[in-house]
Tab-separated table of C-alpha atoms and ligand atoms in Angstrom:
chain	number	residue	atom	x	y	z
A	45	MET	CA	68.677	196.127	-60.105
A	46	ALA	CA	67.047	196.115	-63.786
A	47	ASP	CA	67.359	192.515	-64.913
A	48	ASN	CA	68.503	192.680	-68.546
A	49	ALA	CA	68.158	189.469	-69.209
A	50	PRO	CA	65.389	188.235	-72.106
A	51	ASP	CA	61.981	187.188	-70.645
A	52	GLU	CA	62.430	183.889	-71.425
A	53	VAL	CA	65.650	183.340	-69.896
A	54	GLN	CA	64.460	185.261	-66.598
A	55	GLN	CA	61.996	182.586	-66.415
A	56	TRP	CA	64.511	179.638	-66.794
A	57	VAL	CA	66.678	180.922	-63.974
A	58	ARG	CA	65.080	183.079	-61.386
A	59	LEU	CA	66.592	184.572	-58.142
A	60	GLU	CA	64.535	184.951	-55.364
A	61	VAL	CA	65.787	186.453	-52.003
A	62	VAL	CA	63.793	185.807	-48.633
A	63	ASP	CA	65.141	186.476	-45.110
A	64	HIS	CA	68.717	186.954	-46.402
A	65	VAL	CA	68.736	183.437	-48.516
A	66	ALA	CA	68.919	183.637	-51.938
A	67	THR	CA	67.480	180.963	-53.795
A	68	ILE	CA	68.617	180.009	-57.378
A	69	ARG	CA	66.153	178.125	-59.515
A	70	VAL	CA	66.635	176.639	-62.293
A	71	ASP	CA	63.323	175.983	-63.976
A	72	ARG	CA	63.357	175.103	-68.092
A	73	PRO	CA	60.380	172.070	-68.161
A	74	ARG	CA	61.172	169.260	-68.778
A	75	MET	CA	64.486	168.208	-67.756
A	76	ASN	CA	66.332	171.461	-67.019
A	77	ALA	CA	68.300	171.290	-69.603
A	78	LEU	CA	71.253	174.138	-69.275
A	79	ASN	CA	71.463	175.806	-72.849
A	80	ALA	CA	73.936	178.357	-73.168
A	81	ALA	CA	71.603	181.281	-72.046
A	82	ILE	CA	70.971	179.266	-68.723
A	83	GLN	CA	74.691	179.064	-68.241
A	84	ALA	CA	75.367	182.780	-68.739
A	85	ARG	CA	72.156	183.624	-66.524
A	86	LEU	CA	73.650	181.502	-63.862
A	87	GLY	CA	77.042	183.374	-64.037
A	88	GLU	CA	75.256	186.758	-63.649
A	89	LEU	CA	72.682	185.693	-60.952
A	90	ALA	CA	75.929	183.761	-59.172
A	91	ARG	CA	78.134	187.538	-59.461
A	92	GLU	CA	74.580	189.765	-58.057
A	93	CYS	CA	74.953	186.838	-55.136
A	94	ALA	CA	78.562	187.591	-54.606
A	95	ARG	CA	77.865	191.429	-54.785
A	96	ARG	CA	75.051	191.835	-52.809
A	97	ASP	CA	75.411	192.261	-49.037
A	98	ASP	CA	71.874	191.500	-48.147
A	99	ILE	CA	72.533	187.719	-49.280
A	100	ALA	CA	74.395	185.601	-46.456
A	101	ALA	CA	73.875	182.241	-48.233
A	102	VAL	CA	72.646	180.775	-51.571
A	103	VAL	CA	70.705	177.364	-52.150
A	104	LEU	CA	70.707	176.078	-55.887
A	105	THR	CA	67.958	174.196	-56.989
A	106	GLY	CA	65.873	172.754	-60.069
A	107	GLY	CA	62.902	172.702	-58.214
A	108	PRO	CA	60.885	169.412	-56.597
A	109	ASP	CA	61.077	167.299	-59.789
A	110	VAL	CA	64.698	167.502	-61.724
A	111	PHE	CA	67.838	169.276	-60.647
A	112	ALA	CA	69.266	168.864	-64.398
A	113	ALA	CA	69.794	166.898	-67.178
A	114	GLY	CA	72.747	168.101	-68.330
A	115	ALA	CA	73.646	170.680	-70.830
A	116	ASP	CA	71.491	171.204	-73.673
A	117	ILE	CA	71.970	168.111	-76.334
A	118	LYS	CA	69.574	169.755	-78.791
A	119	GLU	CA	71.839	173.037	-78.796
A	120	MET	CA	74.771	171.047	-79.222
A	121	VAL	CA	73.878	168.474	-81.409
A	122	ASP	CA	74.936	170.470	-84.424
A	123	MET	CA	77.621	172.400	-83.062
A	124	SER	CA	81.538	172.138	-84.626
A	125	TYR	CA	84.642	171.726	-82.909
A	126	GLY	CA	85.056	175.450	-83.845
A	127	ASP	CA	81.556	176.363	-82.258
A	128	MET	CA	82.580	174.800	-79.193
A	129	VAL	CA	86.485	175.705	-78.665
A	130	ARG	CA	84.531	179.137	-78.649
A	131	HIS	CA	81.609	178.289	-76.570
A	132	SER	CA	83.317	176.254	-73.666
A	133	ALA	CA	85.111	178.839	-71.946
A	134	ALA	CA	81.739	180.539	-71.232
A	135	LEU	CA	80.368	177.648	-70.470
A	136	GLN	CA	82.894	176.729	-67.731
A	137	ALA	CA	82.984	180.549	-66.970
A	138	GLY	CA	79.179	180.287	-65.603
A	139	PHE	CA	79.878	177.226	-63.156
A	140	THR	CA	82.915	178.481	-61.906
A	141	ALA	CA	80.876	181.863	-60.897
A	142	ILE	CA	78.777	179.657	-59.223
A	143	ALA	CA	81.198	178.205	-57.132
A	144	GLN	CA	83.260	181.290	-56.521
A	145	ILE	CA	80.485	182.907	-54.805
A	146	PRO	CA	82.317	183.900	-51.325
A	147	LYS	CA	78.972	182.834	-49.403
A	148	PRO	CA	78.186	179.178	-48.174
A	149	VAL	CA	76.246	177.724	-51.438
A	150	VAL	CA	74.224	174.550	-51.236
A	151	ALA	CA	72.893	172.233	-53.736
A	152	ALA	CA	68.978	171.160	-53.263
A	153	VAL	CA	68.637	168.253	-55.333
A	154	CYS	CA	65.644	166.303	-56.606
A	155	GLY	CA	65.714	164.042	-59.231
A	156	TYR	CA	68.065	163.503	-62.114
A	157	ALA	CA	71.802	165.584	-61.752
A	158	LEU	CA	73.366	164.456	-64.863
A	159	GLY	CA	75.979	165.642	-67.062
A	160	GLY	CA	75.991	169.544	-66.892
A	161	GLY	CA	73.479	169.055	-63.791
A	162	CYS	CA	75.951	166.768	-61.697
A	163	GLU	CA	78.543	169.592	-62.471
A	164	LEU	CA	76.201	172.272	-61.352
A	165	ALA	CA	75.904	170.722	-58.063
A	166	LEU	CA	79.403	170.001	-57.415
A	167	CYS	CA	80.025	173.985	-57.366
A	168	ALA	CA	78.121	174.096	-54.160
A	169	ASP	CA	79.921	173.883	-51.058
A	170	ILE	CA	77.151	170.897	-49.963
A	171	ARG	CA	74.876	168.631	-51.386
A	172	ILE	CA	71.271	167.855	-49.720
A	173	ALA	CA	69.367	165.347	-52.213
A	174	ALA	CA	66.205	163.442	-52.025
A	175	GLU	CA	66.613	159.735	-51.346
A	176	ASP	CA	65.717	158.756	-55.053
A	177	ALA	CA	68.010	161.283	-56.824
A	178	THR	CA	70.040	160.198	-59.463
A	179	PHE	CA	73.580	161.603	-60.222
A	180	GLY	CA	75.933	160.452	-63.217
A	181	GLN	CA	78.097	161.782	-65.619
A	182	PRO	CA	76.638	160.164	-68.730
A	183	GLU	CA	78.696	162.563	-71.169
A	184	ILE	CA	80.528	159.341	-72.605
A	185	LYS	CA	77.615	157.939	-74.136
A	186	LEU	CA	77.592	161.076	-76.150
A	187	GLY	CA	80.807	160.833	-77.468
A	188	VAL	CA	82.080	163.516	-75.408
A	189	ILE	CA	83.302	164.161	-71.735
A	190	PRO	CA	82.226	166.024	-68.889
A	191	GLY	CA	83.188	169.904	-70.038
A	192	ALA	CA	81.459	172.127	-67.072
A	193	GLY	CA	84.462	171.194	-64.038
A	194	GLY	CA	83.195	167.337	-64.289
A	195	THR	CA	86.381	165.770	-64.697
A	196	GLN	CA	87.910	168.071	-61.716
A	197	ARG	CA	85.544	168.763	-59.290
A	198	LEU	CA	84.007	165.189	-59.353
A	199	THR	CA	87.584	164.114	-58.743
A	200	ARG	CA	88.644	166.393	-55.951
A	201	LEU	CA	85.409	165.512	-54.243
A	202	VAL	CA	85.602	161.503	-54.736
A	203	GLY	CA	88.620	160.774	-55.647
A	204	PRO	CA	89.955	159.608	-59.123
A	205	SER	CA	89.291	155.962	-59.157
A	206	ARG	CA	85.500	156.483	-58.146
A	207	ALA	CA	85.358	159.629	-60.645
A	208	LYS	CA	86.804	157.556	-63.432
A	209	ASP	CA	84.808	154.966	-62.756
A	210	ILE	CA	81.863	157.106	-62.825
A	211	ILE	CA	82.410	159.451	-65.687
A	212	PHE	CA	84.159	156.256	-68.188
A	213	THR	CA	81.042	154.194	-67.782
A	214	GLY	CA	78.864	157.155	-67.861
A	215	ARG	CA	76.482	154.891	-65.599
A	216	PHE	CA	73.494	156.301	-62.978
A	217	VAL	CA	74.856	156.890	-59.635
A	218	SER	CA	72.273	156.422	-56.585
A	219	ALA	CA	71.639	158.600	-53.869
A	220	GLU	CA	72.644	155.960	-51.186
A	221	GLU	CA	76.104	155.469	-53.491
A	222	ALA	CA	76.692	159.267	-53.653
A	223	LEU	CA	76.206	159.450	-50.016
A	224	ARG	CA	78.354	156.945	-49.477
A	225	ILE	CA	81.179	158.575	-51.408
A	226	GLY	CA	80.728	162.143	-50.444
A	227	LEU	CA	79.536	163.270	-53.548
A	228	VAL	CA	76.594	164.137	-51.046
A	229	ASP	CA	76.058	165.114	-47.729
A	230	GLN	CA	72.774	164.412	-46.630
A	231	LEU	CA	69.829	162.572	-48.075
A	232	VAL	CA	65.816	163.349	-46.957
A	233	PRO	CA	62.773	162.935	-48.692
A	234	ALA	CA	62.218	164.644	-51.620
A	235	ASN	CA	59.361	166.509	-50.055
A	236	GLU	CA	61.995	168.176	-47.639
A	237	VAL	CA	64.935	168.720	-49.770
A	238	ILE	CA	64.934	172.088	-50.608
A	239	GLU	CA	63.265	173.253	-46.973
A	240	THR	CA	66.417	171.556	-45.478
A	241	ALA	CA	68.652	173.259	-47.608
A	242	THR	CA	66.877	176.530	-47.093
A	243	ALA	CA	67.555	175.742	-43.282
A	244	TRP	CA	71.362	174.867	-43.573
A	245	ALA	CA	71.770	177.989	-45.519
A	246	ALA	CA	69.464	180.375	-42.848
A	247	GLN	CA	72.056	179.380	-40.246
A	248	PHE	CA	74.715	181.799	-41.719
A	249	VAL	CA	72.685	184.776	-41.744
A	250	GLY	CA	73.844	187.411	-39.266
A	251	GLY	CA	77.006	185.277	-39.275
A	252	ALA	CA	80.748	186.891	-39.670
A	253	ALA	CA	80.690	187.412	-43.392
A	254	LEU	CA	83.884	187.929	-44.114
A	255	ALA	CA	85.270	185.137	-41.747
A	256	LEU	CA	82.769	182.933	-44.038
A	257	ARG	CA	84.634	184.054	-47.013
A	258	ALA	CA	87.941	183.544	-45.555
A	259	ALA	CA	87.569	179.875	-44.467
A	260	LYS	CA	85.933	179.322	-48.110
A	261	GLN	CA	88.759	180.672	-49.948
A	262	ALA	CA	91.243	178.915	-47.682
A	263	VAL	CA	89.365	175.842	-48.219
A	264	ASP	CA	89.188	175.978	-52.001
A	265	HIS	CA	92.557	178.124	-52.906
A	266	GLY	CA	94.342	175.364	-50.690
A	267	ALA	CA	92.802	172.321	-51.968
A	268	GLU	CA	94.808	173.250	-54.838
A	269	VAL	CA	98.295	173.557	-53.679
A	270	ASP	CA	100.633	171.975	-51.913
A	271	LEU	CA	100.704	172.140	-47.856
A	272	ALA	CA	103.120	174.675	-47.167
A	273	THR	CA	101.505	176.769	-49.538
A	274	GLY	CA	97.878	176.157	-48.346
A	275	LEU	CA	99.052	177.076	-44.711
A	276	GLU	CA	100.435	179.998	-46.000
A	277	ILE	CA	96.688	181.042	-47.540
A	278	GLU	CA	95.436	180.298	-44.263
A	279	ARG	CA	97.556	182.089	-42.082
A	280	GLN	CA	97.198	185.194	-44.355
A	281	GLN	CA	93.291	184.748	-44.112
A	282	PHE	CA	93.647	184.468	-40.538
A	283	ALA	CA	96.043	187.121	-39.791
A	284	ALA	CA	93.677	189.381	-41.978
A	285	LEU	CA	90.747	188.803	-40.162
A	286	PHE	CA	92.114	190.870	-37.256
A	287	ALA	CA	91.681	193.633	-39.434
A	288	THR	CA	87.668	193.110	-39.325
A	289	GLU	CA	85.125	194.431	-36.962
A	290	ASP	CA	83.346	191.257	-36.285
A	291	ARG	CA	86.438	189.848	-35.314
A	292	THR	CA	86.455	192.592	-32.659
A	293	THR	CA	83.024	191.941	-31.998
A	294	GLY	CA	83.204	188.311	-31.833
A	295	MET	CA	86.377	187.792	-29.439
A	296	ARG	CA	84.742	190.998	-26.893
A	297	SER	CA	81.370	189.129	-26.956
A	298	PHE	CA	82.772	185.913	-26.018
A	299	ILE	CA	84.552	187.138	-22.564
A	300	GLU	CA	81.738	189.390	-21.717
A	301	GLN	CA	78.699	187.175	-22.812
A	302	GLY	CA	79.898	183.865	-23.376
A	303	PRO	CA	80.304	181.721	-26.801
A	304	GLY	CA	77.995	182.205	-29.444
A	305	LYS	CA	76.355	185.603	-28.435
A	306	ALA	CA	77.947	188.004	-31.000
A	307	THR	CA	76.013	190.372	-33.685
A	308	PHE	CA	78.159	190.360	-36.736
A	309	HIS	CA	77.726	192.931	-39.220
A	310	GLY	CA	80.124	191.720	-41.981
A	311	ARG	CA	82.483	194.535	-41.449
B	67	CAA	N1	69.456	168.211	-73.171
B	67	CAA	C1	68.188	168.428	-74.039
B	67	CAA	N2	67.322	167.809	-73.849
B	67	CAA	C2	67.011	166.943	-72.722
B	67	CAA	C3	67.947	166.383	-72.204
B	67	CAA	C4	69.157	167.455	-72.305
B	67	CAA	N3	70.453	167.039	-71.282
B	67	CAA	N4	68.015	165.622	-71.045
B	67	CAA	C5	66.467	165.411	-71.550
B	67	CAA	N5	66.073	166.012	-72.476
B	67	CAA	C6	64.521	166.397	-72.515
B	67	CAA	C7	64.153	164.707	-74.100
B	67	CAA	O1	64.780	164.714	-75.198
B	67	CAA	C8	62.868	164.890	-74.008
B	67	CAA	O2	62.630	165.721	-75.025
B	67	CAA	P1	61.070	165.459	-75.827
B	67	CAA	O3	60.069	165.312	-74.607
B	67	CAA	O4	61.049	166.621	-76.721
B	67	CAA	O5	60.835	164.097	-76.328
B	67	CAA	C9	62.613	165.248	-72.601
B	67	CAA	O6	63.766	165.933	-71.983
B	67	CAA	C10	62.266	164.160	-71.361
B	67	CAA	O7	63.461	163.269	-71.393
B	67	CAA	P2	63.227	161.714	-71.875
B	67	CAA	O8	61.926	161.512	-72.604
B	67	CAA	O9	64.183	161.383	-72.232
B	67	CAA	O10	62.697	161.639	-70.080
B	67	CAA	P3	63.390	160.182	-69.208
B	67	CAA	O11	62.197	160.385	-67.901
B	67	CAA	O12	62.953	158.689	-70.260
B	67	CAA	O13	64.909	159.958	-69.356
B	67	CAA	C11	66.835	161.103	-68.318
B	67	CAA	C12	65.339	161.295	-68.252
B	67	CAA	C13	67.508	159.887	-67.824
B	67	CAA	C14	67.197	162.608	-68.080
B	67	CAA	C15	66.965	161.489	-69.931
B	67	CAA	O14	66.231	162.559	-70.675
B	67	CAA	C16	68.484	161.397	-70.113
B	67	CAA	O15	69.536	160.563	-70.059
B	67	CAA	N6	69.232	162.617	-70.701
B	67	CAA	C17	70.423	162.920	-70.853
B	67	CAA	C18	71.278	163.198	-69.578
B	67	CAA	C19	72.827	163.187	-70.417
B	67	CAA	O16	72.946	162.705	-71.561
B	67	CAA	N7	73.163	164.339	-70.105
B	67	CAA	C20	74.276	165.057	-70.256
B	67	CAA	C21	74.416	166.091	-71.335
B	67	CAA	S1	75.602	166.637	-72.189
B	67	CAA	C22	76.728	167.572	-70.864
B	67	CAA	O17	75.921	167.514	-69.799
B	67	CAA	C23	78.026	168.354	-71.044
B	67	CAA	C24	78.317	169.321	-70.074
B	67	CAA	O18	79.340	168.544	-69.465
B	67	CAA	C25	78.315	170.211	-69.634
């Protein structure tokens, strides 16, 4: 498909697909500051990952040195209230598009994941980080608050008191603390982060794509509603999967060949 983004933005955020695993890589030296063009591009690439049948899972990374040090402060410094009222919906939309990719998404975090960088990592399903990675929502030190989902997604992940402490103080959160509070799921040496995340994503290649989509939507939508409504979301997703070919082959394969041998086609 033709990529109409300007050359510079195409370099700052790249999509690479290898063996059905997509990697969305932010690469804007020195700190991967996420300007408006990058925010929009993240949204475009998220929609491309959602759409393409040849992509089974997604790795989101800033590369081996830094995940992202947040939204671009130099771009925001002279913006007025009106400017940000107009822009903030686009900012959130780019990140939400990542969160809504209906496939497994893993953030591979090296170095700093601060402000919008931490918020971007929060849009993934799980986070694999370097042992020396650093997280934080330091927006308060700029006189603002997280604006790309941090007050909401961080709170849902680690609970309100921990989220408030991190957001109110703007302090840095070490990788060890991030692991302890559930902000991160696995720590590995820095030079193994991307490969570990890619291996996690690769296990879904050839998986039951429609069931994975249903599982993600049931968990994500269910987390926003009361238990009865969540159970109803699950029930409908569960029943709907009985219309898929993957369900038929999955169960027949179990009976004929034993567990875990089915070949799925995402139909
Ligand atoms: N935006 C724009 N430029 C940034 C940046 C950002 N978020 N973070 C770092 N940079 C720039 C620095 O200005 C510096 O540029 P120059 O080379 O032109 O001087 C360069 O990146 C390197 O940064 P430092 O010299 O500060 O490097 P360091 O190693 O001493 O510190 C750091 C690294 C701890 C990440 C520090 O740069 C820092 O604290 N950055 C800002 C973090 C932050 O406040 N993020 C929140 C942004 S607001 C936001 O994200 C809102 C939202 O919710 C969407």
